[in-house]
mmCIF file of C-alpha atoms in Angstrom:
data_model
loop_
_atom_site.group_PDB
_atom_site.id
_atom_site.type_symbol
_atom_site.label_atom_id
_atom_site.label_comp_id
_atom_site.label_asym_id
_atom_site.label_seq_id
_atom_site.Cartn_x
_atom_site.Cartn_y
_atom_site.Cartn_z
ATOM 1 C CA MET A 30 1.902 20.972 24.507
ATOM 2 C CA SER A 31 5.643 21.211 24.881
ATOM 3 C CA SER A 32 8.019 21.699 21.957
ATOM 4 C CA LYS A 33 9.398 18.197 22.723
ATOM 5 C CA ASN A 34 5.924 16.700 22.088
ATOM 6 C CA THR A 35 5.551 18.769 18.942
ATOM 7 C CA ARG A 36 8.883 17.476 17.603
ATOM 8 C CA ARG A 37 7.899 13.915 18.502
ATOM 9 C CA ARG A 38 4.525 14.301 16.743
ATOM 10 C CA ARG A 39 6.230 15.649 13.615
ATOM 11 C CA MET A 40 8.891 12.913 13.752
ATOM 12 C CA TYR A 41 6.259 10.171 13.789
ATOM 13 C CA GLY A 42 4.288 11.797 10.975
ATOM 14 C CA TRP A 43 6.994 11.671 8.305
ATOM 15 C CA PRO A 44 6.463 8.005 7.321
ATOM 16 C CA ALA A 45 2.906 8.808 6.217
ATOM 17 C CA TRP A 46 4.297 11.510 3.911
ATOM 18 C CA VAL A 47 6.882 9.104 2.517
ATOM 19 C CA VAL A 48 4.304 6.394 1.883
ATOM 20 C CA ALA A 49 1.941 8.849 0.205
ATOM 21 C CA GLY A 50 4.736 10.144 -2.004
ATOM 22 C CA ALA A 51 5.861 6.614 -2.941
ATOM 23 C CA THR A 52 2.258 5.695 -3.671
ATOM 24 C CA LEU A 53 1.950 8.688 -5.981
ATOM 25 C CA LEU A 54 5.095 7.643 -7.870
ATOM 26 C CA PHE A 55 3.801 4.053 -8.134
ATOM 27 C CA GLY A 56 0.426 5.270 -9.458
ATOM 28 C CA LEU A 57 2.134 7.486 -12.020
ATOM 29 C CA ALA A 58 4.384 4.580 -13.126
ATOM 30 C CA LEU A 59 1.305 2.396 -13.649
ATOM 31 C CA LEU A 60 -0.374 5.230 -15.562
ATOM 32 C CA ILE A 61 2.590 5.953 -17.839
ATOM 33 C CA TRP A 62 4.169 2.466 -18.252
ATOM 34 C CA PRO A 63 1.437 -0.062 -17.314
ATOM 35 C CA GLY A 64 2.871 -3.201 -18.930
ATOM 36 C CA ILE A 65 6.460 -2.639 -17.853
ATOM 37 C CA THR A 66 5.523 -1.677 -14.294
ATOM 38 C CA THR A 67 3.220 -4.634 -13.596
ATOM 39 C CA GLY A 68 5.614 -7.128 -15.196
ATOM 40 C CA LEU A 69 8.521 -5.685 -13.253
ATOM 41 C CA ILE A 70 6.669 -5.826 -9.972
ATOM 42 C CA LEU A 71 5.730 -9.470 -10.481
ATOM 43 C CA ASN A 72 9.286 -10.369 -11.565
ATOM 44 C CA ILE A 73 10.778 -8.673 -8.507
ATOM 45 C CA CYS A 74 8.319 -10.375 -6.149
ATOM 46 C CA GLY A 75 8.924 -13.744 -7.827
ATOM 47 C CA ALA A 76 12.693 -13.350 -7.670
ATOM 48 C CA ALA A 77 12.508 -12.352 -4.004
ATOM 49 C CA LEU A 78 10.437 -15.449 -3.199
ATOM 50 C CA ILE A 79 12.914 -17.658 -5.050
ATOM 51 C CA VAL A 80 15.867 -16.149 -3.160
ATOM 52 C CA VAL A 81 14.181 -16.599 0.206
ATOM 53 C CA GLY A 82 13.153 -20.154 -0.744
ATOM 54 C CA VAL A 83 16.682 -21.119 -1.792
ATOM 55 C CA PHE A 84 18.002 -19.597 1.449
ATOM 56 C CA LYS A 85 15.555 -21.726 3.473
ATOM 57 C CA ILE A 86 16.514 -24.877 1.547
ATOM 58 C CA ILE A 87 20.242 -24.229 2.126
ATOM 59 C CA ARG A 88 19.523 -23.514 5.784
ATOM 60 C CA TYR A 89 17.761 -26.867 6.087
ATOM 61 C CA PHE A 90 20.761 -28.780 4.747
ATOM 62 C CA LEU A 91 23.185 -26.822 6.940
ATOM 63 C CA ASN A 92 21.201 -27.659 10.089
ATOM 64 C CA ARG A 93 23.210 -30.226 12.090
ATOM 65 C CA ASP A 94 20.551 -31.114 14.661
ATOM 66 C CA PRO A 95 19.163 -34.594 13.745
ATOM 67 C CA PHE A 96 16.375 -34.321 16.340
ATOM 68 C CA ASP A 97 14.931 -31.043 15.177
ATOM 69 C CA VAL A 98 11.424 -32.315 14.342
ATOM 70 C CA PHE A 99 10.052 -28.805 14.105
ATOM 71 C CA GLU A 100 12.356 -27.850 11.274
ATOM 72 C CA TRP A 101 10.248 -26.611 8.343
ATOM 73 C CA ASN A 102 12.912 -24.922 6.234
ATOM 74 C CA LEU A 103 12.994 -27.536 3.472
ATOM 75 C CA GLY A 104 9.249 -27.619 2.816
ATOM 76 C CA LEU A 105 8.874 -23.862 3.258
ATOM 77 C CA GLY A 106 11.855 -23.227 1.009
ATOM 78 C CA ILE A 107 10.486 -25.430 -1.767
ATOM 79 C CA ALA A 108 7.055 -23.809 -1.481
ATOM 80 C CA LEU A 109 8.512 -20.284 -1.594
ATOM 81 C CA ALA A 110 10.875 -20.992 -4.480
ATOM 82 C CA GLY A 111 8.093 -22.767 -6.393
ATOM 83 C CA GLY A 112 5.666 -19.914 -5.704
ATOM 84 C CA GLY A 113 8.232 -17.389 -6.897
ATOM 85 C CA ALA A 114 8.849 -19.345 -10.105
ATOM 86 C CA ALA A 115 5.065 -19.649 -10.662
ATOM 87 C CA LEU A 116 4.700 -15.906 -10.126
ATOM 88 C CA ILE A 117 7.239 -15.244 -12.857
ATOM 89 C CA VAL A 118 6.014 -17.903 -15.292
ATOM 90 C CA PHE A 119 2.278 -17.253 -14.860
ATOM 91 C CA LYS A 120 2.383 -13.480 -14.415
ATOM 92 C CA HIS A 121 -0.048 -12.904 -17.279
ATOM 93 C CA VAL A 122 -2.724 -14.974 -15.533
ATOM 94 C CA LEU A 123 -2.072 -13.108 -12.300
ATOM 95 C CA LEU A 124 -2.316 -9.765 -14.052
ATOM 96 C CA SER A 125 -5.956 -10.561 -14.762
ATOM 97 C CA ILE A 126 -6.629 -10.918 -11.008
ATOM 98 C CA VAL A 127 -4.623 -7.890 -9.871
ATOM 99 C CA PRO A 128 -7.123 -5.291 -11.159
ATOM 100 C CA LEU A 129 -9.913 -6.832 -9.088
ATOM 101 C CA LEU A 130 -7.727 -6.784 -5.968
ATOM 102 C CA PHE A 131 -6.730 -3.161 -6.609
ATOM 103 C CA GLY A 132 -10.393 -2.215 -7.058
ATOM 104 C CA ILE A 133 -11.319 -3.822 -3.727
ATOM 105 C CA ALA A 134 -8.397 -2.115 -1.967
ATOM 106 C CA LEU A 135 -9.308 1.251 -3.435
ATOM 107 C CA LEU A 136 -12.939 0.913 -2.398
ATOM 108 C CA VAL A 137 -11.973 -0.048 1.159
ATOM 109 C CA CYS A 138 -9.524 2.913 1.402
ATOM 110 C CA GLY A 139 -12.231 5.244 0.128
ATOM 111 C CA VAL A 140 -14.729 4.061 2.698
ATOM 112 C CA VAL A 141 -12.164 4.491 5.494
ATOM 113 C CA LYS A 142 -11.421 8.019 4.284
ATOM 114 C CA ILE A 143 -15.123 8.865 4.400
ATOM 115 C CA GLN A 144 -14.862 8.199 8.142
ATOM 116 C CA ALA A 145 -11.762 10.403 8.274
ATOM 117 C CA ALA A 146 -13.672 13.215 6.544
ATOM 118 C CA PHE A 147 -16.464 13.043 9.109
ATOM 119 C CA ASN A 148 -13.907 12.989 11.926
ATOM 120 C CA LEU A 149 -12.415 16.209 10.528
ATOM 121 C CA HIS A 150 -15.949 17.685 10.309
ATOM 122 C CA HIS A 151 -16.557 16.855 13.996
ATOM 123 C CA MET A 152 -13.245 18.490 14.876
ATOM 124 C CA GLY A 153 -14.439 21.694 13.222
ATOM 125 C CA CYS A 154 -12.087 21.602 10.253
ATOM 126 C CA ARG A 155 -13.464 23.893 7.541
ATOM 127 C CA THR A 156 -11.989 21.892 4.638
ATOM 128 C CA TRP A 157 -13.294 18.472 5.691
ATOM 129 C CA TYR A 158 -15.269 18.231 2.502
ATOM 130 C CA LEU A 159 -12.051 17.984 0.430
ATOM 131 C CA THR A 160 -11.248 14.699 2.181
ATOM 132 C CA LEU A 161 -14.845 13.578 1.565
ATOM 133 C CA ILE A 162 -14.611 14.420 -2.170
ATOM 134 C CA GLY A 163 -11.312 12.520 -2.479
ATOM 135 C CA ALA A 164 -12.836 9.554 -0.649
ATOM 136 C CA ALA A 165 -15.871 9.585 -2.945
ATOM 137 C CA VAL A 166 -13.616 9.632 -6.006
ATOM 138 C CA SER A 167 -11.665 6.671 -4.575
ATOM 139 C CA CYS A 168 -14.900 4.764 -3.985
ATOM 140 C CA VAL A 169 -16.201 5.429 -7.495
ATOM 141 C CA LEU A 170 -12.908 4.420 -9.141
ATOM 142 C CA GLY A 171 -12.748 1.306 -6.971
ATOM 143 C CA LEU A 172 -16.281 0.328 -7.959
ATOM 144 C CA LEU A 173 -15.521 0.905 -11.656
ATOM 145 C CA ILE A 174 -12.522 -1.407 -11.424
ATOM 146 C CA ILE A 175 -14.477 -4.076 -9.521
ATOM 147 C CA VAL A 176 -17.390 -4.016 -11.998
ATOM 148 C CA HIS A 177 -15.106 -4.387 -15.014
ATOM 149 C CA PRO A 178 -11.911 -6.092 -13.744
ATOM 150 C CA PHE A 179 -11.029 -8.168 -16.787
ATOM 151 C CA GLY A 180 -11.609 -5.649 -19.545
ATOM 152 C CA THR A 181 -9.291 -3.556 -21.648
ATOM 153 C CA GLY A 182 -5.984 -4.830 -20.217
ATOM 154 C CA LEU A 183 -3.463 -1.999 -20.193
ATOM 155 C CA VAL A 184 -6.219 0.659 -20.165
ATOM 156 C CA LEU A 185 -7.494 -0.827 -16.913
ATOM 157 C CA VAL A 186 -3.969 -0.859 -15.466
ATOM 158 C CA ARG A 187 -3.693 2.810 -16.428
ATOM 159 C CA LEU A 188 -7.034 3.442 -14.693
ATOM 160 C CA ILE A 189 -5.639 1.690 -11.616
ATOM 161 C CA GLY A 190 -2.550 3.882 -11.824
ATOM 162 C CA ALA A 191 -4.684 7.003 -12.108
ATOM 163 C CA ALA A 192 -6.806 5.875 -9.164
ATOM 164 C CA ILE A 193 -3.729 5.187 -7.030
ATOM 165 C CA ALA A 194 -2.281 8.582 -7.976
ATOM 166 C CA VAL A 195 -5.575 10.282 -7.054
ATOM 167 C CA GLU A 196 -5.608 8.357 -3.787
ATOM 168 C CA ALA A 197 -2.037 9.429 -3.049
ATOM 169 C CA VAL A 198 -2.782 13.080 -3.780
ATOM 170 C CA GLN A 199 -5.821 12.850 -1.527
ATOM 171 C CA ASP A 200 -3.610 11.314 1.185
ATOM 172 C CA LEU A 201 -1.111 14.173 0.847
ATOM 173 C CA LEU A 202 -3.911 16.729 1.112
ATOM 174 C CA SER A 203 -5.390 14.912 4.115
ATOM 175 C CA LEU A 204 -1.978 14.806 5.827
ATOM 176 C CA ARG A 205 -1.621 18.547 5.310
ATOM 177 C CA THR A 206 -5.110 19.139 6.690
ATOM 178 C CA TYR A 207 -4.452 16.886 9.688
ATOM 179 C CA ASP A 208 -1.173 18.702 10.412
ATOM 180 C CA GLN A 209 -2.922 22.089 10.248
ATOM 181 C CA THR A 210 -5.823 20.889 12.403
ATOM 182 C CA ILE A 211 -3.554 19.365 15.027
ATOM 183 C CA HIS A 212 -1.431 22.509 15.069
ATOM 184 C CA THR A 213 -4.595 24.606 15.518
ATOM 185 C CA TYR A 214 -5.891 22.507 18.433
ATOM 186 C CA PHE A 215 -2.577 21.653 20.040
ATOM 187 C CA VAL A 216 -0.633 24.893 19.827
ATOM 188 C CA ASP A 217 2.668 24.880 21.710
#
């Protein structure tokens, strides 16, 4: 493989490292400051929906074409702004649903990483079992969250934060293993 292809492969791999690092920081924030982090996330999402909704409403009234029957900005803007306001006002209700969704996402990610571990095994990677162990931990944590989604409030959010942090560390380890394996098989 040419050095140009190696540079291209490394250039495309950096977003995965950034996402894994950001995920680790997010998981640690949930672990350390569960109430503040979840409330802040919902407030930011709600505010963003309100801003986009107001923009759509203004865009509707600035449209000068009287025959534009496919103009949906007013209805979409009202729905987005209303959804954003509801997200902010009813965030405590939504917080009771979020743990279940995180548990499902964590379980799905764990199952996918089991496949990645077996792919590494088939490639002859000696440390494939580390990815398998991380995937198993993700699956177990995901199942724990799914089985008990509405209990213990902030403790459960901390558990979600810990699970996300574990998932991110496992991603970082997998990325390192993938880089080493690719370098071994595709030496310049």
